GROMACS .gro file of N, CA and C in nm:
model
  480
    1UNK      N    1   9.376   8.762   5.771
    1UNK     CA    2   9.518   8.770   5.806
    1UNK      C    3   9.532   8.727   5.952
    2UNK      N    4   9.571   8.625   5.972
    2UNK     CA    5   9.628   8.597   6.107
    2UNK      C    6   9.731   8.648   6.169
    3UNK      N    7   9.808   8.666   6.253
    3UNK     CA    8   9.896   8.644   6.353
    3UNK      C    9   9.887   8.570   6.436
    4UNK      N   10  10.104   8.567   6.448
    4UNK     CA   11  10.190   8.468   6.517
    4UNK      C   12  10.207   8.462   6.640
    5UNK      N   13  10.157   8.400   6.731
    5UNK     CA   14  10.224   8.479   6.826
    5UNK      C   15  10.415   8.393   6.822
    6UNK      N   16  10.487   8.561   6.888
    6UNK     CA   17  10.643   8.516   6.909
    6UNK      C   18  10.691   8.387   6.955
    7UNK      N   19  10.616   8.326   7.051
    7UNK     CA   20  10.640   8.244   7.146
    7UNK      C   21  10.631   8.068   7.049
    8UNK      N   22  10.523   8.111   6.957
    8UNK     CA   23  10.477   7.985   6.898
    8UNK      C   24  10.601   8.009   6.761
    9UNK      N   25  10.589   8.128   6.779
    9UNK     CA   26  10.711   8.105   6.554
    9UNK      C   27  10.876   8.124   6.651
   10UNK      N   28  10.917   8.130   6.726
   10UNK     CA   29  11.026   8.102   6.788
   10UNK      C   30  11.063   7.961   6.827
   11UNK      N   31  10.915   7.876   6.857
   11UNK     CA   32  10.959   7.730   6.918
   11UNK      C   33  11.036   7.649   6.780
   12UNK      N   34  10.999   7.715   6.636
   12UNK     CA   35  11.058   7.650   6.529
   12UNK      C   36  11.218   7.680   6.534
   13UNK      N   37  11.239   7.567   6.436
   13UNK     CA   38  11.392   7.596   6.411
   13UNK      C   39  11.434   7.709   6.358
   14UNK      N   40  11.572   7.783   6.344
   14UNK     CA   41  11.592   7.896   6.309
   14UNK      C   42  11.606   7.865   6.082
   15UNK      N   43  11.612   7.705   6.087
   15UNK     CA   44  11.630   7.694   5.915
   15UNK      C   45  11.500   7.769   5.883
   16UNK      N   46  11.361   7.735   5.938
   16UNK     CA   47  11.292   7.808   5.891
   16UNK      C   48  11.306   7.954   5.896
   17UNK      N   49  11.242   8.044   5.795
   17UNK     CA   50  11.191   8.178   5.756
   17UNK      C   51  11.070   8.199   5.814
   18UNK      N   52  11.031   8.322   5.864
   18UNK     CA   53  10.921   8.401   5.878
   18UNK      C   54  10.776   8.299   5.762
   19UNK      N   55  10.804   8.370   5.646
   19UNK     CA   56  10.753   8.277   5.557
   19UNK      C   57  10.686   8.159   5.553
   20UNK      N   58  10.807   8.070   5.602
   20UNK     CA   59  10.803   7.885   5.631
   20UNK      C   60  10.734   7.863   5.751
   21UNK      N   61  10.769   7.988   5.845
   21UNK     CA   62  10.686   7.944   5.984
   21UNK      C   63  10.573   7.973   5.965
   22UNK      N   64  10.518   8.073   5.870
   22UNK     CA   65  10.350   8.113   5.826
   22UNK      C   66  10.296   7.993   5.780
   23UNK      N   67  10.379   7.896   5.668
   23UNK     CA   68  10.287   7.794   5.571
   23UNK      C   69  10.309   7.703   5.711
   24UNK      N   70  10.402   7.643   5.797
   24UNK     CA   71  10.359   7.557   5.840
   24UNK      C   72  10.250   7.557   5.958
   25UNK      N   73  10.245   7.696   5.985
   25UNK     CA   74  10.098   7.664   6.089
   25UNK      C   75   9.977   7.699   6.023
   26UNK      N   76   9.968   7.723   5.899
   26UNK     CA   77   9.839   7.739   5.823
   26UNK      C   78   9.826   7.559   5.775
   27UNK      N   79   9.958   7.521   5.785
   27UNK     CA   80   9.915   7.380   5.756
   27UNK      C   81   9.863   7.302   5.841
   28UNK      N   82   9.860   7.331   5.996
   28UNK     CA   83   9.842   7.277   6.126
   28UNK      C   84   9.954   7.185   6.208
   29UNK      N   85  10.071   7.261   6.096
   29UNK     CA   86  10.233   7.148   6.164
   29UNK      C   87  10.242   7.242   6.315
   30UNK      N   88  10.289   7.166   6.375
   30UNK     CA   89  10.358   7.229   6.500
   30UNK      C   90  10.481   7.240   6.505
   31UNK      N   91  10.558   7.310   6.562
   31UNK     CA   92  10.687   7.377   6.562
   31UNK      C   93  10.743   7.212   6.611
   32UNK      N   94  10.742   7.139   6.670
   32UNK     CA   95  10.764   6.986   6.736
   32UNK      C   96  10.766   6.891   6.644
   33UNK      N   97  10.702   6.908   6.550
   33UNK     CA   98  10.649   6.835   6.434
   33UNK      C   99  10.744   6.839   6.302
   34UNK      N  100  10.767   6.978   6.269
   34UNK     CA  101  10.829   7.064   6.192
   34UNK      C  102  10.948   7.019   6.242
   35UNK      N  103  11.027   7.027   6.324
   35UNK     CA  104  11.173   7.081   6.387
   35UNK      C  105  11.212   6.929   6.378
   36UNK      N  106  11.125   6.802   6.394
   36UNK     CA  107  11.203   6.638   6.366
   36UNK      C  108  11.245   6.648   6.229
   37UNK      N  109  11.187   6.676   6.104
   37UNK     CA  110  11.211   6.648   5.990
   37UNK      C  111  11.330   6.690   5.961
   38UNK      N  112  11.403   6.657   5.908
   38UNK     CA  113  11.531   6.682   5.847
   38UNK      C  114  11.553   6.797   5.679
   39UNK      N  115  11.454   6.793   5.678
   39UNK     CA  116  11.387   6.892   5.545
   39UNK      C  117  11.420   7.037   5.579
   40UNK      N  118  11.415   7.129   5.492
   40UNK     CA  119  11.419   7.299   5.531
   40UNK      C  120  11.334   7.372   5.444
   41UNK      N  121  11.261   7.279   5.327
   41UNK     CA  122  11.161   7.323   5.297
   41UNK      C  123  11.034   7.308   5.352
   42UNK      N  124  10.947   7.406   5.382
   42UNK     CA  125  10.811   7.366   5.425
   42UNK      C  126  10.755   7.302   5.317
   43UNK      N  127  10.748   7.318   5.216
   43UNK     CA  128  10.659   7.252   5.080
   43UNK      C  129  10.690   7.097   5.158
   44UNK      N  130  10.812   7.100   5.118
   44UNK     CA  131  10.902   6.909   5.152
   44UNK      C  132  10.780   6.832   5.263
   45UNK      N  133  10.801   6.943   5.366
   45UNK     CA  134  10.735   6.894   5.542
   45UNK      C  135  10.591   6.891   5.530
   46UNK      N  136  10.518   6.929   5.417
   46UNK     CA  137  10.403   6.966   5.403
   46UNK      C  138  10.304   6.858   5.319
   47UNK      N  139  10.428   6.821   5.243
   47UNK     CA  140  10.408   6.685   5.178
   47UNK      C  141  10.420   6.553   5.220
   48UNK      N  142  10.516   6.554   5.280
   48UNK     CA  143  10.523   6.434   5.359
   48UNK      C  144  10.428   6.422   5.471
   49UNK      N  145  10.378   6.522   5.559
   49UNK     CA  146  10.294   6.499   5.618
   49UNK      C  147  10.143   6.417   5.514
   50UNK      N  148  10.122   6.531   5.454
   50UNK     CA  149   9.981   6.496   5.346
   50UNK      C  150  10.016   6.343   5.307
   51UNK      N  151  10.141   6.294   5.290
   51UNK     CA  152  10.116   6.155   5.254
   51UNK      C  153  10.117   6.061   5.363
   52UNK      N  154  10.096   6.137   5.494
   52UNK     CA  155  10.073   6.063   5.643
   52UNK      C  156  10.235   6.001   5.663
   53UNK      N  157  10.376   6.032   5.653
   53UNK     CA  158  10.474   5.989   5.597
   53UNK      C  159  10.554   6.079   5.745
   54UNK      N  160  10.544   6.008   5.862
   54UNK     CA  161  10.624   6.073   5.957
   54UNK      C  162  10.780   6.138   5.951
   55UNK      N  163  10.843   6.138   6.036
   55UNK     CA  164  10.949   6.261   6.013
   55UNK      C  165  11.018   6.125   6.076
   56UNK      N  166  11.008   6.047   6.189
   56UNK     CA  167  11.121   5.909   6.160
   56UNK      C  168  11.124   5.824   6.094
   57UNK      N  169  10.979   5.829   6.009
   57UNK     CA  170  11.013   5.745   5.799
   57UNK      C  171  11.073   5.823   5.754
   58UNK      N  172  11.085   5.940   5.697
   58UNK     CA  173  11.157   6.021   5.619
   58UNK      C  174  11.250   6.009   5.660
   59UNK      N  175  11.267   6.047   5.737
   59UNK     CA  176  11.416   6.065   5.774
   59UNK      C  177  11.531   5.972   5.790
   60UNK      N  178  11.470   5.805   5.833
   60UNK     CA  179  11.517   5.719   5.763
   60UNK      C  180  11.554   5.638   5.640
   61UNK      N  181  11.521   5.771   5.559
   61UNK     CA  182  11.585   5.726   5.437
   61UNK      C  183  11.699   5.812   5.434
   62UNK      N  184  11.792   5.782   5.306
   62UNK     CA  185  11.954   5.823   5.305
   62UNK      C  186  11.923   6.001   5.270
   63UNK      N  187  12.017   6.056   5.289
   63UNK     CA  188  12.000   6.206   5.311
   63UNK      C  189  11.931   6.234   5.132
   64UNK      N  190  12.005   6.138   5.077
   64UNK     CA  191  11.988   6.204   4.890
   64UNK      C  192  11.849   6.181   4.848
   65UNK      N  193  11.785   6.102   4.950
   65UNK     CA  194  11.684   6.114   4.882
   65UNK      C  195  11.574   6.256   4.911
   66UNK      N  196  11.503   6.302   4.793
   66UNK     CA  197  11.415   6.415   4.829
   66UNK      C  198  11.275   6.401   4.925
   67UNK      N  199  11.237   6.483   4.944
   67UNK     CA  200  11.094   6.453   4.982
   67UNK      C  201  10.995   6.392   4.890
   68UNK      N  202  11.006   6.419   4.742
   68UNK     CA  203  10.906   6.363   4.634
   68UNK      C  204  10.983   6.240   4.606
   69UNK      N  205  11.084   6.182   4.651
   69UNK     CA  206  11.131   6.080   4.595
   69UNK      C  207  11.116   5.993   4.722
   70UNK      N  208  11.119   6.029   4.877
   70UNK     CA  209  11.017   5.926   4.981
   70UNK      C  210  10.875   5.940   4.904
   71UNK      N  211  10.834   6.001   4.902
   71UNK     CA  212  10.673   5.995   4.878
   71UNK      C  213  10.686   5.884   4.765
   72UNK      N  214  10.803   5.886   4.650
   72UNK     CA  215  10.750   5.759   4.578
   72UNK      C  216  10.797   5.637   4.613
   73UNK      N  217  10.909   5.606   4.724
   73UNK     CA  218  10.928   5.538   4.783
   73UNK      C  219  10.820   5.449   4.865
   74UNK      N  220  10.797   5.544   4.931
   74UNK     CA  221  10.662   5.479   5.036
   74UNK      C  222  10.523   5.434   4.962
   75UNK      N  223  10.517   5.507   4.883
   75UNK     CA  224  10.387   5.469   4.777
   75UNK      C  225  10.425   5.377   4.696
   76UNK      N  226  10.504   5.279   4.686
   76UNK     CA  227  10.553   5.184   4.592
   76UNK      C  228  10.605   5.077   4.720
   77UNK      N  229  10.615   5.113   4.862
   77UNK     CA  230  10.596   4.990   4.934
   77UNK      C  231  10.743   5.007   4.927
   78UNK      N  232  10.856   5.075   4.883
   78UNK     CA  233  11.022   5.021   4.950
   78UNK      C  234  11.039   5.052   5.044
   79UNK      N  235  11.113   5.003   5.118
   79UNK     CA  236  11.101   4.981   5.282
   79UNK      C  237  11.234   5.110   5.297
   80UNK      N  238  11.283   5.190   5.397
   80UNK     CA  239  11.414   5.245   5.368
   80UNK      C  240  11.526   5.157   5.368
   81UNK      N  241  11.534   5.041   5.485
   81UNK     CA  242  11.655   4.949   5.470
   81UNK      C  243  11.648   4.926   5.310
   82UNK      N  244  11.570   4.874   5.217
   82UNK     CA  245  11.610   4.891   5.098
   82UNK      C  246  11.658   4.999   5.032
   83UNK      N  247  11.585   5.047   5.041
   83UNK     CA  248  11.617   5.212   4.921
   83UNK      C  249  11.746   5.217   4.965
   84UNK      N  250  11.809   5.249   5.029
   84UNK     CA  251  11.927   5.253   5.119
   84UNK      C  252  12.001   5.174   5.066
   85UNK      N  253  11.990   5.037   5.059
   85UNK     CA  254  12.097   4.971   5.038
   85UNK      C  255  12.147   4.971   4.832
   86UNK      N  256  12.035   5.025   4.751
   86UNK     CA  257  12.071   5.086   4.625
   86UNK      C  258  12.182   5.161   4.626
   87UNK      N  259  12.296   5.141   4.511
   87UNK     CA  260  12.381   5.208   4.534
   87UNK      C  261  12.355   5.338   4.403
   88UNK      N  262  12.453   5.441   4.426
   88UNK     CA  263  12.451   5.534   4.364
   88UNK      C  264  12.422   5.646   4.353
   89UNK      N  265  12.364   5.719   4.234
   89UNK     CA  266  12.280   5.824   4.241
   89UNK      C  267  12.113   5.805   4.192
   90UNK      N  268  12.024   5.682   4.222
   90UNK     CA  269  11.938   5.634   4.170
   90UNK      C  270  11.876   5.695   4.260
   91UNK      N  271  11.767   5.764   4.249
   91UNK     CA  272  11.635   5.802   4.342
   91UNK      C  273  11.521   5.758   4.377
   92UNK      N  274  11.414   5.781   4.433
   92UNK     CA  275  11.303   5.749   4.468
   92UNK      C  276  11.224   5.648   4.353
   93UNK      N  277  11.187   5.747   4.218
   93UNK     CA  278  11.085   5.692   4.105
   93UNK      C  279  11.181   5.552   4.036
   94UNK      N  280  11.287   5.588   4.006
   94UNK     CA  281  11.404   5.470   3.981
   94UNK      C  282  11.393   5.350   4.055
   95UNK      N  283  11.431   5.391   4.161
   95UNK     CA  284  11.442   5.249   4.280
   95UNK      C  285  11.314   5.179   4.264
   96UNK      N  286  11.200   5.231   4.280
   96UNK     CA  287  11.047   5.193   4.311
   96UNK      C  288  11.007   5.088   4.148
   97UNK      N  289  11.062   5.203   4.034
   97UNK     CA  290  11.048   5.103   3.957
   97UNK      C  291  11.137   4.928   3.951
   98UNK      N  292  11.259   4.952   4.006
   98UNK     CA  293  11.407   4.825   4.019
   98UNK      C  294  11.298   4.732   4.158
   99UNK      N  295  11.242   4.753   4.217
   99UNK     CA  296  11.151   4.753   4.378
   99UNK      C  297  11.073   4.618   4.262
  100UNK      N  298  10.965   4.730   4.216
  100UNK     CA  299  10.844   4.631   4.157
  100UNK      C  300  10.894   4.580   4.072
  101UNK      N  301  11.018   4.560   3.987
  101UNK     CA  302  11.013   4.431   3.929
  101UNK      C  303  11.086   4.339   3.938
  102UNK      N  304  11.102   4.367   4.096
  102UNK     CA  305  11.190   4.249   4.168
  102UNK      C  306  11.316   4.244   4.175
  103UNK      N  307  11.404   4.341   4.122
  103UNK     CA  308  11.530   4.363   4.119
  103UNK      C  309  11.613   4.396   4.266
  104UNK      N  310  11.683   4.311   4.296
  104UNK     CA  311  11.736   4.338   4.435
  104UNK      C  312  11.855   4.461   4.429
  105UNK      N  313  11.861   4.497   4.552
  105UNK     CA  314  11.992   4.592   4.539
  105UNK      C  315  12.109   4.521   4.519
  106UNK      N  316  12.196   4.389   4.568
  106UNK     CA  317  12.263   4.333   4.567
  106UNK      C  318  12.236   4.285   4.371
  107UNK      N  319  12.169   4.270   4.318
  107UNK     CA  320  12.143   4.275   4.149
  107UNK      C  321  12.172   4.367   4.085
  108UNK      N  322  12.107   4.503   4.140
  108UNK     CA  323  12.127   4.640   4.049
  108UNK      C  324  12.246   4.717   4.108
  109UNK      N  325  12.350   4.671   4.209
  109UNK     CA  326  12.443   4.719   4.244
  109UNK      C  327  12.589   4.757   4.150
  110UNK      N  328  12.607   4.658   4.092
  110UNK     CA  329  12.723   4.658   4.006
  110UNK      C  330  12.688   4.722   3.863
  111UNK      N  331  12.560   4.737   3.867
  111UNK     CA  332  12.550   4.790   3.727
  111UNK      C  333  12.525   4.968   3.750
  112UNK      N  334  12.497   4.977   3.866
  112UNK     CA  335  12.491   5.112   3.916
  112UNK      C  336  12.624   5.179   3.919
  113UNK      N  337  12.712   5.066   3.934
  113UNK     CA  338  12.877   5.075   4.002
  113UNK      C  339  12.895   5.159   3.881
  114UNK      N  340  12.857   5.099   3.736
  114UNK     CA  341  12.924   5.145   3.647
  114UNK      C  342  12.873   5.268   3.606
  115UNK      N  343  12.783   5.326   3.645
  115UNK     CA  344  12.761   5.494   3.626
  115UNK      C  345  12.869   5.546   3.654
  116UNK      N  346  12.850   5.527   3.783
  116UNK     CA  347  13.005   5.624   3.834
  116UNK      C  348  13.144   5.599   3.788
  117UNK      N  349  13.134   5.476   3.794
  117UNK     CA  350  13.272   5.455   3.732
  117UNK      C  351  13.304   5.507   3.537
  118UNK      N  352  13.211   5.471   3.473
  118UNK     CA  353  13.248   5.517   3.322
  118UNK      C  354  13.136   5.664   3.320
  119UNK      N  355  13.096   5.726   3.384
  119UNK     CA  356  13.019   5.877   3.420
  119UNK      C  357  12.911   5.852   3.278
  120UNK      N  358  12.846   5.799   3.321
  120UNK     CA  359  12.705   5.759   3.261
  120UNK      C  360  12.604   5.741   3.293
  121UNK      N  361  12.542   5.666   3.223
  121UNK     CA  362  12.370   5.725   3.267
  121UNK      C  363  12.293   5.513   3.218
  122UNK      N  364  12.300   5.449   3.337
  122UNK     CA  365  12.235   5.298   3.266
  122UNK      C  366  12.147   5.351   3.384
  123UNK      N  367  12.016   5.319   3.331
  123UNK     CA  368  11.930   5.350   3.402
  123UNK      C  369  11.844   5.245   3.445
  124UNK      N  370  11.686   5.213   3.524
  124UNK     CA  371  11.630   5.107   3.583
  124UNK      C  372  11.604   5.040   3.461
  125UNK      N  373  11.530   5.042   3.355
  125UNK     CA  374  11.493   4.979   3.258
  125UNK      C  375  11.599   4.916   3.191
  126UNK      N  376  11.747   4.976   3.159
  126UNK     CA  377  11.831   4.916   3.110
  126UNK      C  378  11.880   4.807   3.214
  127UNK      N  379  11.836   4.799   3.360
  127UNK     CA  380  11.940   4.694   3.418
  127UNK      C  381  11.813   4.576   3.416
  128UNK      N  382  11.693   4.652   3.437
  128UNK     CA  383  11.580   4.497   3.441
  128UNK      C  384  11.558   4.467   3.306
  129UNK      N  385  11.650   4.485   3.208
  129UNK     CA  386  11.640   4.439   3.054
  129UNK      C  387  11.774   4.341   3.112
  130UNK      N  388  11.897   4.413   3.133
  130UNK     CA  389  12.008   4.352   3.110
  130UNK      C  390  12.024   4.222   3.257
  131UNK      N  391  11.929   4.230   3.347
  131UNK     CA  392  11.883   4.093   3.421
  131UNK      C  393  11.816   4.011   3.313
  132UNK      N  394  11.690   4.041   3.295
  132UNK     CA  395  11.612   3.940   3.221
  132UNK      C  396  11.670   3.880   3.062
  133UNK      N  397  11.761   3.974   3.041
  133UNK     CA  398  11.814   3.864   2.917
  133UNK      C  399  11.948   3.845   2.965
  134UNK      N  400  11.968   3.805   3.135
  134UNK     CA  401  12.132   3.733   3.137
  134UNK      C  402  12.253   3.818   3.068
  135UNK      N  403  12.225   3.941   3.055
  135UNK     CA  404  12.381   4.046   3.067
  135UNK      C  405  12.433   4.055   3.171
  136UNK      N  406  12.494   4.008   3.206
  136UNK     CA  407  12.594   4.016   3.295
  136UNK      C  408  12.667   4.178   3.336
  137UNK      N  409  12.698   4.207   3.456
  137UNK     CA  410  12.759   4.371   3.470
  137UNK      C  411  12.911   4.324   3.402
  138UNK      N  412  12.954   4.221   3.413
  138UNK     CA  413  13.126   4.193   3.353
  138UNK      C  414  13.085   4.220   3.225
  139UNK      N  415  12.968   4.129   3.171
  139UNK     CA  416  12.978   4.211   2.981
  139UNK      C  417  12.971   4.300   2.942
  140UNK      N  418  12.874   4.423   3.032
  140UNK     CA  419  12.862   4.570   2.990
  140UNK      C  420  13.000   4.632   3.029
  141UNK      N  421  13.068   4.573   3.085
  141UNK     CA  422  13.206   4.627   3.150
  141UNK      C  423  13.313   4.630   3.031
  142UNK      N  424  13.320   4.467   2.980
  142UNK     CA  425  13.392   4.465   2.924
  142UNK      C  426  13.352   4.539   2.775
  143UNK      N  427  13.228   4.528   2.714
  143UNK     CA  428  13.186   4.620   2.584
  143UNK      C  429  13.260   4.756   2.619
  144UNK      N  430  13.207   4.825   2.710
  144UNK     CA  431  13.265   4.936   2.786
  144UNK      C  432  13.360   5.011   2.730
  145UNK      N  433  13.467   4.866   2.786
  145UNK     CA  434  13.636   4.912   2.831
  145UNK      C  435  13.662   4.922   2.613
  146UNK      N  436  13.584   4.844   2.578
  146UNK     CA  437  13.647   4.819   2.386
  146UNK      C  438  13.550   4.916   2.299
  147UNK      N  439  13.433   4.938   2.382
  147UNK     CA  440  13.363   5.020   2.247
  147UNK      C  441  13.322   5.178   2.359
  148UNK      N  442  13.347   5.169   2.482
  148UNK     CA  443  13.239   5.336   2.532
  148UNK      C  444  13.101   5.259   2.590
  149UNK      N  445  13.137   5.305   2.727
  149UNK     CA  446  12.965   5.252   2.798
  149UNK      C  447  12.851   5.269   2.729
  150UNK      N  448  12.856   5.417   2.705
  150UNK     CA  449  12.707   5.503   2.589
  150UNK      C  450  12.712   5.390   2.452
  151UNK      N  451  12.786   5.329   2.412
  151UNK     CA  452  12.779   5.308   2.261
  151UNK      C  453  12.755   5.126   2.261
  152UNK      N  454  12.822   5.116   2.374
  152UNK     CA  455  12.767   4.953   2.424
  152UNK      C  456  12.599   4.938   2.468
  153UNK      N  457  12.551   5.020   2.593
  153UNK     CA  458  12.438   5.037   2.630
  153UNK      C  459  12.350   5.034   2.465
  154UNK      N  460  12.373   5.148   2.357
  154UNK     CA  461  12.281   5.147   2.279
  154UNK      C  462  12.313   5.094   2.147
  155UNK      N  463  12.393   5.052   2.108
  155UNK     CA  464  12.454   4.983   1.973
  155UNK      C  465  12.445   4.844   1.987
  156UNK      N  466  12.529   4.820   2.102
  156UNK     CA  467  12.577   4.614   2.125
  156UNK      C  468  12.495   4.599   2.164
  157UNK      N  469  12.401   4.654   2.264
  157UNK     CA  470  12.282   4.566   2.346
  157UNK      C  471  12.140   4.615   2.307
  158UNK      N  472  12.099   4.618   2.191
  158UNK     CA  473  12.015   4.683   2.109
  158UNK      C  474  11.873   4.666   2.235
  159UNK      N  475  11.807   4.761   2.258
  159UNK     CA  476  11.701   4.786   2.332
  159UNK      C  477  11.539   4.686   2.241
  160UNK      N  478  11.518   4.593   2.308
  160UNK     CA  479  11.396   4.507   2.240
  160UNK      C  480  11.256   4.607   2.181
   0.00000   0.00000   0.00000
């Protein structure tokens, strides 16, 4: 059983807990270290360190993304100016897959558009299908607007 001294579990931020300030100096974070990240979980800060994944990489990515979703970011090589420029609610494992198969954000943008807009779910595989066979975001739009996004995605544009 160790002890803290006051001086060292005070230099942390107050988001941390008693708790959080225990795991992060059993982890060897420093209160300096800890207090850049933008995170309030220690697990989060604990991980990103372990993936050598500094606190001004992390943190340059957009707030939505998680800590396990930089880690798959960075391990798949997307830069944050990319990830970033994805629109939507697409995350880390998503993007990384749209990343490696070459899908630009300015490509998977409009088809992302249409989540939000018809409150659905087209996901990475459906847009690097609906690139590589020349669907257009105006055709899934317009199926859409005449048959239901859900019923276009899996009826009209039958999955190969």
């Amino acid at each position: 059983q160790r002890n803290i001294e006051p001086r060292s579990a005070n230099a942390f931020d107050e988001r941390f807990d008693s708790w959080g300030i225990f795991d992060l100096i059993e982890a060897g974070i420093t209160p300096e270290q800890a207090n850049r990240y933008r995170f309030n979980g220690t697990r989060d800060i604990v991980a990103l360190r372990d993936y050598k994944i500094t606190s001004d990489v992390a943190n340059s990515y957009d707030p939505r993304f998680t800590a396990n979703g930089i880690i798959d970011l960075v391990k798949n090589g997307v830069p944050p100016e990319v990830a970033n420029s994805y629109k939507g609610k697409f995350y880390g494992w998503a993007l990384s897959i749209l990343f490696k198969a070459g899908i630009k954000p300015e490509q998977a943008n409009p088809y992302l558009e249409l989540n939000e807009r018809y409150d659905t779910k087209i996901d990475a595989e459906d847009i690097i299908r609906f690139i590589s066979e020349d669907i257009s975001p105006e055709t899934i739009e317009r199926l859409a607007k005449e048959e239901g996004l859900k019923k276009a995605i899996t009826e009209w544009i039958p999955r190969r």
